[in-house]
PDB file of C-alpha atoms in Angstrom:
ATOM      1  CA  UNK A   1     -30.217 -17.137  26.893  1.00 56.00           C
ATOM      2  CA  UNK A   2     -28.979 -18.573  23.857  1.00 64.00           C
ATOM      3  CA  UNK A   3     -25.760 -19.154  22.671  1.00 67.00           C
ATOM      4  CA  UNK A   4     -24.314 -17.280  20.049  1.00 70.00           C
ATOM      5  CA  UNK A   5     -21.443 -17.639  17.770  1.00 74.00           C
ATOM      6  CA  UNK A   6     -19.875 -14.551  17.162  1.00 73.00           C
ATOM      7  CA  UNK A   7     -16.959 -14.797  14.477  1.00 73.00           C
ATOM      8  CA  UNK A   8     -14.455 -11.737  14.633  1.00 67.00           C
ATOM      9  CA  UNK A   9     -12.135 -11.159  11.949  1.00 68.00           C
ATOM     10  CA  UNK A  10      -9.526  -9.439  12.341  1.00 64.00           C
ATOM     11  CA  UNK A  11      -7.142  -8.001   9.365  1.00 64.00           C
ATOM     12  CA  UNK A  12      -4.129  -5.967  10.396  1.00 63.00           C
ATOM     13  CA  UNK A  13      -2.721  -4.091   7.845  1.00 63.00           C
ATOM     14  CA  UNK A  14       1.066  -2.952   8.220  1.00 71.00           C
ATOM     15  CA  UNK A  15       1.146   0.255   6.518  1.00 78.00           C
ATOM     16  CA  UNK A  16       4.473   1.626   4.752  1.00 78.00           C
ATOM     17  CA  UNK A  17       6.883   3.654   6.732  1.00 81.00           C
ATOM     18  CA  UNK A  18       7.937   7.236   6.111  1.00 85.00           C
ATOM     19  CA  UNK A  19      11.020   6.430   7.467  1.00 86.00           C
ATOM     20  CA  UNK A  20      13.233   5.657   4.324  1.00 87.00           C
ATOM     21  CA  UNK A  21      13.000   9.573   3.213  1.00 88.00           C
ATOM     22  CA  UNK A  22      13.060  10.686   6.732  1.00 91.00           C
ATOM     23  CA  UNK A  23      16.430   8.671   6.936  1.00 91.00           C
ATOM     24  CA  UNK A  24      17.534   9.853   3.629  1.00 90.00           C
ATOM     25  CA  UNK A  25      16.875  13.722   3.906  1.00 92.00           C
ATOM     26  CA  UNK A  26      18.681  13.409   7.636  1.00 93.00           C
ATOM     27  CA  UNK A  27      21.384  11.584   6.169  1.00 91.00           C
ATOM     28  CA  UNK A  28      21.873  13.867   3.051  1.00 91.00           C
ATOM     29  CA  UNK A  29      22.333  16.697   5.818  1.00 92.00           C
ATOM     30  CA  UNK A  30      24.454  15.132   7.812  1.00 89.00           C
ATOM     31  CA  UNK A  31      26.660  14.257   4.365  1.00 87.00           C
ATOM     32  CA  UNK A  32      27.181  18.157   3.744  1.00 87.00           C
ATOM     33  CA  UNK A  33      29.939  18.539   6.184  1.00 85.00           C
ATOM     34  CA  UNK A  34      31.556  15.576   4.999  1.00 79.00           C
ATOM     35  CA  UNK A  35      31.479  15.978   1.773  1.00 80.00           C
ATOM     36  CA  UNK A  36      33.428  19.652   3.001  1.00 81.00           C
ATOM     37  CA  UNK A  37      35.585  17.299   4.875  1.00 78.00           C
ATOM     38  CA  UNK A  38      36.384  15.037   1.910  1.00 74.00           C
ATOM     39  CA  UNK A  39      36.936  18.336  -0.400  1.00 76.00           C
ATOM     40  CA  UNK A  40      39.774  19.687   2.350  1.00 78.00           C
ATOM     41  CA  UNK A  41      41.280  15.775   2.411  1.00 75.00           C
ATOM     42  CA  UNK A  42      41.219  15.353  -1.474  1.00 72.00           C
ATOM     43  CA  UNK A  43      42.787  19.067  -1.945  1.00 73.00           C
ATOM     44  CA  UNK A  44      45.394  17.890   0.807  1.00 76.00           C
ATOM     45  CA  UNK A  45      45.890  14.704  -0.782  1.00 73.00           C
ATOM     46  CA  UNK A  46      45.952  15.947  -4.209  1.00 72.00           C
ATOM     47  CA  UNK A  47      48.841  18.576  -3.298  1.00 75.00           C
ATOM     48  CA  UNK A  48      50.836  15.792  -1.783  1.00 76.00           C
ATOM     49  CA  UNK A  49      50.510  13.569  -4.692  1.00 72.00           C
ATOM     50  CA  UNK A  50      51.414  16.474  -7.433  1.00 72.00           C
ATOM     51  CA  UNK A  51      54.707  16.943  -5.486  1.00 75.00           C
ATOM     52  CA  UNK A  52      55.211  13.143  -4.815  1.00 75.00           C
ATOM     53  CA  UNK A  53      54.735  12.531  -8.600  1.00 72.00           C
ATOM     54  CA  UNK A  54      57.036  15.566  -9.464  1.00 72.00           C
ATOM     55  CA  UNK A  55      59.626  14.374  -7.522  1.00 74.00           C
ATOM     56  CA  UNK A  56      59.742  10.939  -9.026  1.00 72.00           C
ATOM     57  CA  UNK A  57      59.706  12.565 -12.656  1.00 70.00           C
ATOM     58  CA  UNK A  58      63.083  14.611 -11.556  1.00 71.00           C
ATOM     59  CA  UNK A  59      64.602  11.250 -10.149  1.00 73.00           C
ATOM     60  CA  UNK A  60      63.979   9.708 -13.120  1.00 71.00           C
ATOM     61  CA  UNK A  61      65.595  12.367 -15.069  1.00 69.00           C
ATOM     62  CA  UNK A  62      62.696  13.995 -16.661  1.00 60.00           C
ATOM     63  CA  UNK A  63      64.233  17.639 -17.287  1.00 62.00           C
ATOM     64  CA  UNK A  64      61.066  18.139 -19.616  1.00 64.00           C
ATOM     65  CA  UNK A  65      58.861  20.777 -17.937  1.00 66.00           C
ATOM     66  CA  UNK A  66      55.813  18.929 -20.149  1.00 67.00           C
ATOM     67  CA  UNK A  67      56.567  15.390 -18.314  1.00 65.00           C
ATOM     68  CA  UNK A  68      56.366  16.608 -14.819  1.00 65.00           C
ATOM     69  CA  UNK A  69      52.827  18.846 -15.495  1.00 70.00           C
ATOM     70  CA  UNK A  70      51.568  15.794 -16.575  1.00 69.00           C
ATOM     71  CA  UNK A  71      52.589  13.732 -13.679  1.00 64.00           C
ATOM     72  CA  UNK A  72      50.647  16.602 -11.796  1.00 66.00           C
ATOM     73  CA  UNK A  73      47.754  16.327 -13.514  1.00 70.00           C
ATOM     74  CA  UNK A  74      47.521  12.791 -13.737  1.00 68.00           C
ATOM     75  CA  UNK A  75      47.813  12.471  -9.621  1.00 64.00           C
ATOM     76  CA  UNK A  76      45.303  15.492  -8.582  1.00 65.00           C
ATOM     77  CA  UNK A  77      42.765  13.921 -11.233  1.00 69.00           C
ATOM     78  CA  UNK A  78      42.483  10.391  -9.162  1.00 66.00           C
ATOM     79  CA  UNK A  79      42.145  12.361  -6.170  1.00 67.00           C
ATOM     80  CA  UNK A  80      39.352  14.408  -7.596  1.00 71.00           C
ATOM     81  CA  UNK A  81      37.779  12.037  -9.356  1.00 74.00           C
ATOM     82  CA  UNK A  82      37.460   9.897  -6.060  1.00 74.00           C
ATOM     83  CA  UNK A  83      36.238  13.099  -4.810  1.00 76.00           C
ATOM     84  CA  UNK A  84      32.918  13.366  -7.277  1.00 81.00           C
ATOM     85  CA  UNK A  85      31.924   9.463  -6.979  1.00 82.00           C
ATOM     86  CA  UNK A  86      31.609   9.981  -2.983  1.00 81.00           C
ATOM     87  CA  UNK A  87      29.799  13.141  -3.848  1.00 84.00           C
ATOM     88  CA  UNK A  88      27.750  11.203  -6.109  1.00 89.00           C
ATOM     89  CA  UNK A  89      26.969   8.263  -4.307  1.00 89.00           C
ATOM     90  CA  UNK A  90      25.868  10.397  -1.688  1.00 88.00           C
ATOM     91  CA  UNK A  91      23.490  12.283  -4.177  1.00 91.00           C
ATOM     92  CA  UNK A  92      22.011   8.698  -5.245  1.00 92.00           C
ATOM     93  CA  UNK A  93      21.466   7.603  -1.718  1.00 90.00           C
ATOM     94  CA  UNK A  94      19.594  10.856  -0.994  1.00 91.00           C
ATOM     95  CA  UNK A  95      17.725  10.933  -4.435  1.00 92.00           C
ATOM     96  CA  UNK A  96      16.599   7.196  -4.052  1.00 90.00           C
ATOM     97  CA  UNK A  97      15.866   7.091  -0.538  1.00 89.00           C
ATOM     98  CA  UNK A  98      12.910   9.329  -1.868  1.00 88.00           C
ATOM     99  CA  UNK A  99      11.375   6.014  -3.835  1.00 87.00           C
ATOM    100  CA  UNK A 100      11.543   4.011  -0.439  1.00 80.00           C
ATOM    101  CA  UNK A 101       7.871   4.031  -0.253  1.00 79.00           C
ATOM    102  CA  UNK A 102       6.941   2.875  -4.204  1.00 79.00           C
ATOM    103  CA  UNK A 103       6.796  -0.310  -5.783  1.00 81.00           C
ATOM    104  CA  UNK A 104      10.626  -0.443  -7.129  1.00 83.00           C
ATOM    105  CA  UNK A 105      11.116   0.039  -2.989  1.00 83.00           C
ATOM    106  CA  UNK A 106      13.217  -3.526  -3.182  1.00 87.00           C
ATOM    107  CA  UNK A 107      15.451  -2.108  -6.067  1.00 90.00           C
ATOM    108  CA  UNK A 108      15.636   1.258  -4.244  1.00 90.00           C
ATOM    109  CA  UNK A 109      16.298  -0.495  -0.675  1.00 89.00           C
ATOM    110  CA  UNK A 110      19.434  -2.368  -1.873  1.00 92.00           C
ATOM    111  CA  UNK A 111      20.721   0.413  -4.007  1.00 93.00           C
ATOM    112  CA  UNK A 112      20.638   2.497  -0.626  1.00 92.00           C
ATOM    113  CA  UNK A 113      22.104   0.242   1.098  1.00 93.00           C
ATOM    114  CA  UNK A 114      25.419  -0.595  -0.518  1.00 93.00           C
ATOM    115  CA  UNK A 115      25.906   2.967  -0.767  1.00 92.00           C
ATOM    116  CA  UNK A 116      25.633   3.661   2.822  1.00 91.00           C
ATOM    117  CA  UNK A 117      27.845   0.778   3.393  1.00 92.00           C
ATOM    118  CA  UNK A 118      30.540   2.347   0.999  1.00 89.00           C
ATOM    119  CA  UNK A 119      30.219   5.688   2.804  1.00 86.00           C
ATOM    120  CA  UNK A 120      30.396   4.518   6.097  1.00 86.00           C
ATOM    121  CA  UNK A 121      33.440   2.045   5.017  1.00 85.00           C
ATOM    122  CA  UNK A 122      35.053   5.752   3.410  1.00 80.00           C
ATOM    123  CA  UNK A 123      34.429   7.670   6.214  1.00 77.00           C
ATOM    124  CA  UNK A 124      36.832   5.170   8.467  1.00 79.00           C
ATOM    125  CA  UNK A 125      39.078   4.788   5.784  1.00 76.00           C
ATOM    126  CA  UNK A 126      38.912   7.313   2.539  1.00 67.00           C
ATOM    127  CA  UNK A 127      38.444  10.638   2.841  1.00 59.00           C
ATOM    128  CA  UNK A 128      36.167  12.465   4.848  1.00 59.00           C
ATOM    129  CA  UNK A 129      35.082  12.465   8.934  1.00 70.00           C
ATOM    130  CA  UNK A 130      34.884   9.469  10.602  1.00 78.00           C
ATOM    131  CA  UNK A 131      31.808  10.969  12.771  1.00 82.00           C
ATOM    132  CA  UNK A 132      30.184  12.564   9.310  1.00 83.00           C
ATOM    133  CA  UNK A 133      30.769   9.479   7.561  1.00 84.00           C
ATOM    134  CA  UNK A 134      29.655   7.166  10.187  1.00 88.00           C
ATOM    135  CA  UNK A 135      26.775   8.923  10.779  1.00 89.00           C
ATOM    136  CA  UNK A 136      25.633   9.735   7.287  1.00 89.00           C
ATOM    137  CA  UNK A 137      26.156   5.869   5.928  1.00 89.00           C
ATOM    138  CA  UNK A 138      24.417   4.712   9.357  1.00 92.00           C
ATOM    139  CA  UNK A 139      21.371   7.190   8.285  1.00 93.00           C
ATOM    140  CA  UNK A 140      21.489   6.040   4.224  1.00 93.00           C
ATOM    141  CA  UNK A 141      21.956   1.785   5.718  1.00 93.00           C
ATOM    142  CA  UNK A 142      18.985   2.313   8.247  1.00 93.00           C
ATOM    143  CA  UNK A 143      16.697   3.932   4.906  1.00 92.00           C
ATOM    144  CA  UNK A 144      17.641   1.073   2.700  1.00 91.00           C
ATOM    145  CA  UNK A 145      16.970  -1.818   5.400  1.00 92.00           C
ATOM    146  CA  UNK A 146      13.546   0.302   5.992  1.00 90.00           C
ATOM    147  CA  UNK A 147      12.860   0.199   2.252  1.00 89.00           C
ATOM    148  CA  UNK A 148      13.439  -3.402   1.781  1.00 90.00           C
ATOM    149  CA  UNK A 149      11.251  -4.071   4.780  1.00 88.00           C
ATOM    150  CA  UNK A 150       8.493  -1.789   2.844  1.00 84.00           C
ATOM    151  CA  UNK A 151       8.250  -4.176   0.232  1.00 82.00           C
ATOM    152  CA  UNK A 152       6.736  -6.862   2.186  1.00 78.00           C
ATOM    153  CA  UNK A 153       4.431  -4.754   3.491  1.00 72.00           C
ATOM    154  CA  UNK A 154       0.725  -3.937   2.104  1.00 54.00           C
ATOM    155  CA  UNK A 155       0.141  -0.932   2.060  1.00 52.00           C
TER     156      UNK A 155
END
């Protein structure tokens, strides 16, 4: 018999992972109730500050009915306005973690990722549930560390 030289080559090829929209679209879910959650605390929280800041305009002596409206307004709009950037971050997270598996994947991945880090650091602190939040920024951290891993991958 004679001796033969056979030279295998083997070329394993990582393919991307689904995971990063799977991550997002469970994580967008689990953001609905709360996002409800956050709406009830900002409503709560805007009351409180409309009578906080109406109070302080009396002690100060503002007998103007104009003065203390605008104290009003000017509290419940922080609140609110709080309200739509967790609303919107939460949109961006879901929207991006779409474009997980694409070339801008790096972009997308870190983009993902801070904003899962803000909503799980607002759901122990801000507004909203702490098991919503934690859950939701857990989902939206997991898609962007799967998106930046996507990038080094081939195909």
């Amino acid at each position: 018999m004679e001796n033969s030289n056979i030279t295998v080559n083997v070329n394993e090829q990582k393919k991307k992972s689904n995971a990063a929209w799977i991550c997002g679209l469970v994580g967008f879910i689990t953001s609905l109730p709360n996002t409800l959650c956050a709406l009830i605390c900002a409503g709560a929280t805007a009351a409180v500050a409309e009578e906080a800041a109406k109070m302080e305009a009396v002690e100060k002596g503002a007998t103007d009915l104009e003065a203390v409206k605008a104290a009003e307004a000017a509290a419940a709009g922080g609140v609110a306005g709080y309200f739509w950037f967790i609303v919107l971050v939460s949109i961006l997270c879901f929207a991006l973690s779409f474009m997980g598996k694409g070339k801008h994947s790096l972009i997308t991945g870190i983009v993902v990722l801070l904003g899962g880090i803000f909503i799980l650091i607002n759901g122990f602190v801000g507004f909203g549930s702490m098991l919503w939040g934690t859950a939701t920024g857990g989902l939206y951290i997991a898609s962007g560390i799967v998106a930046i891993l996507n990038k080094k991958r081939d195909k």
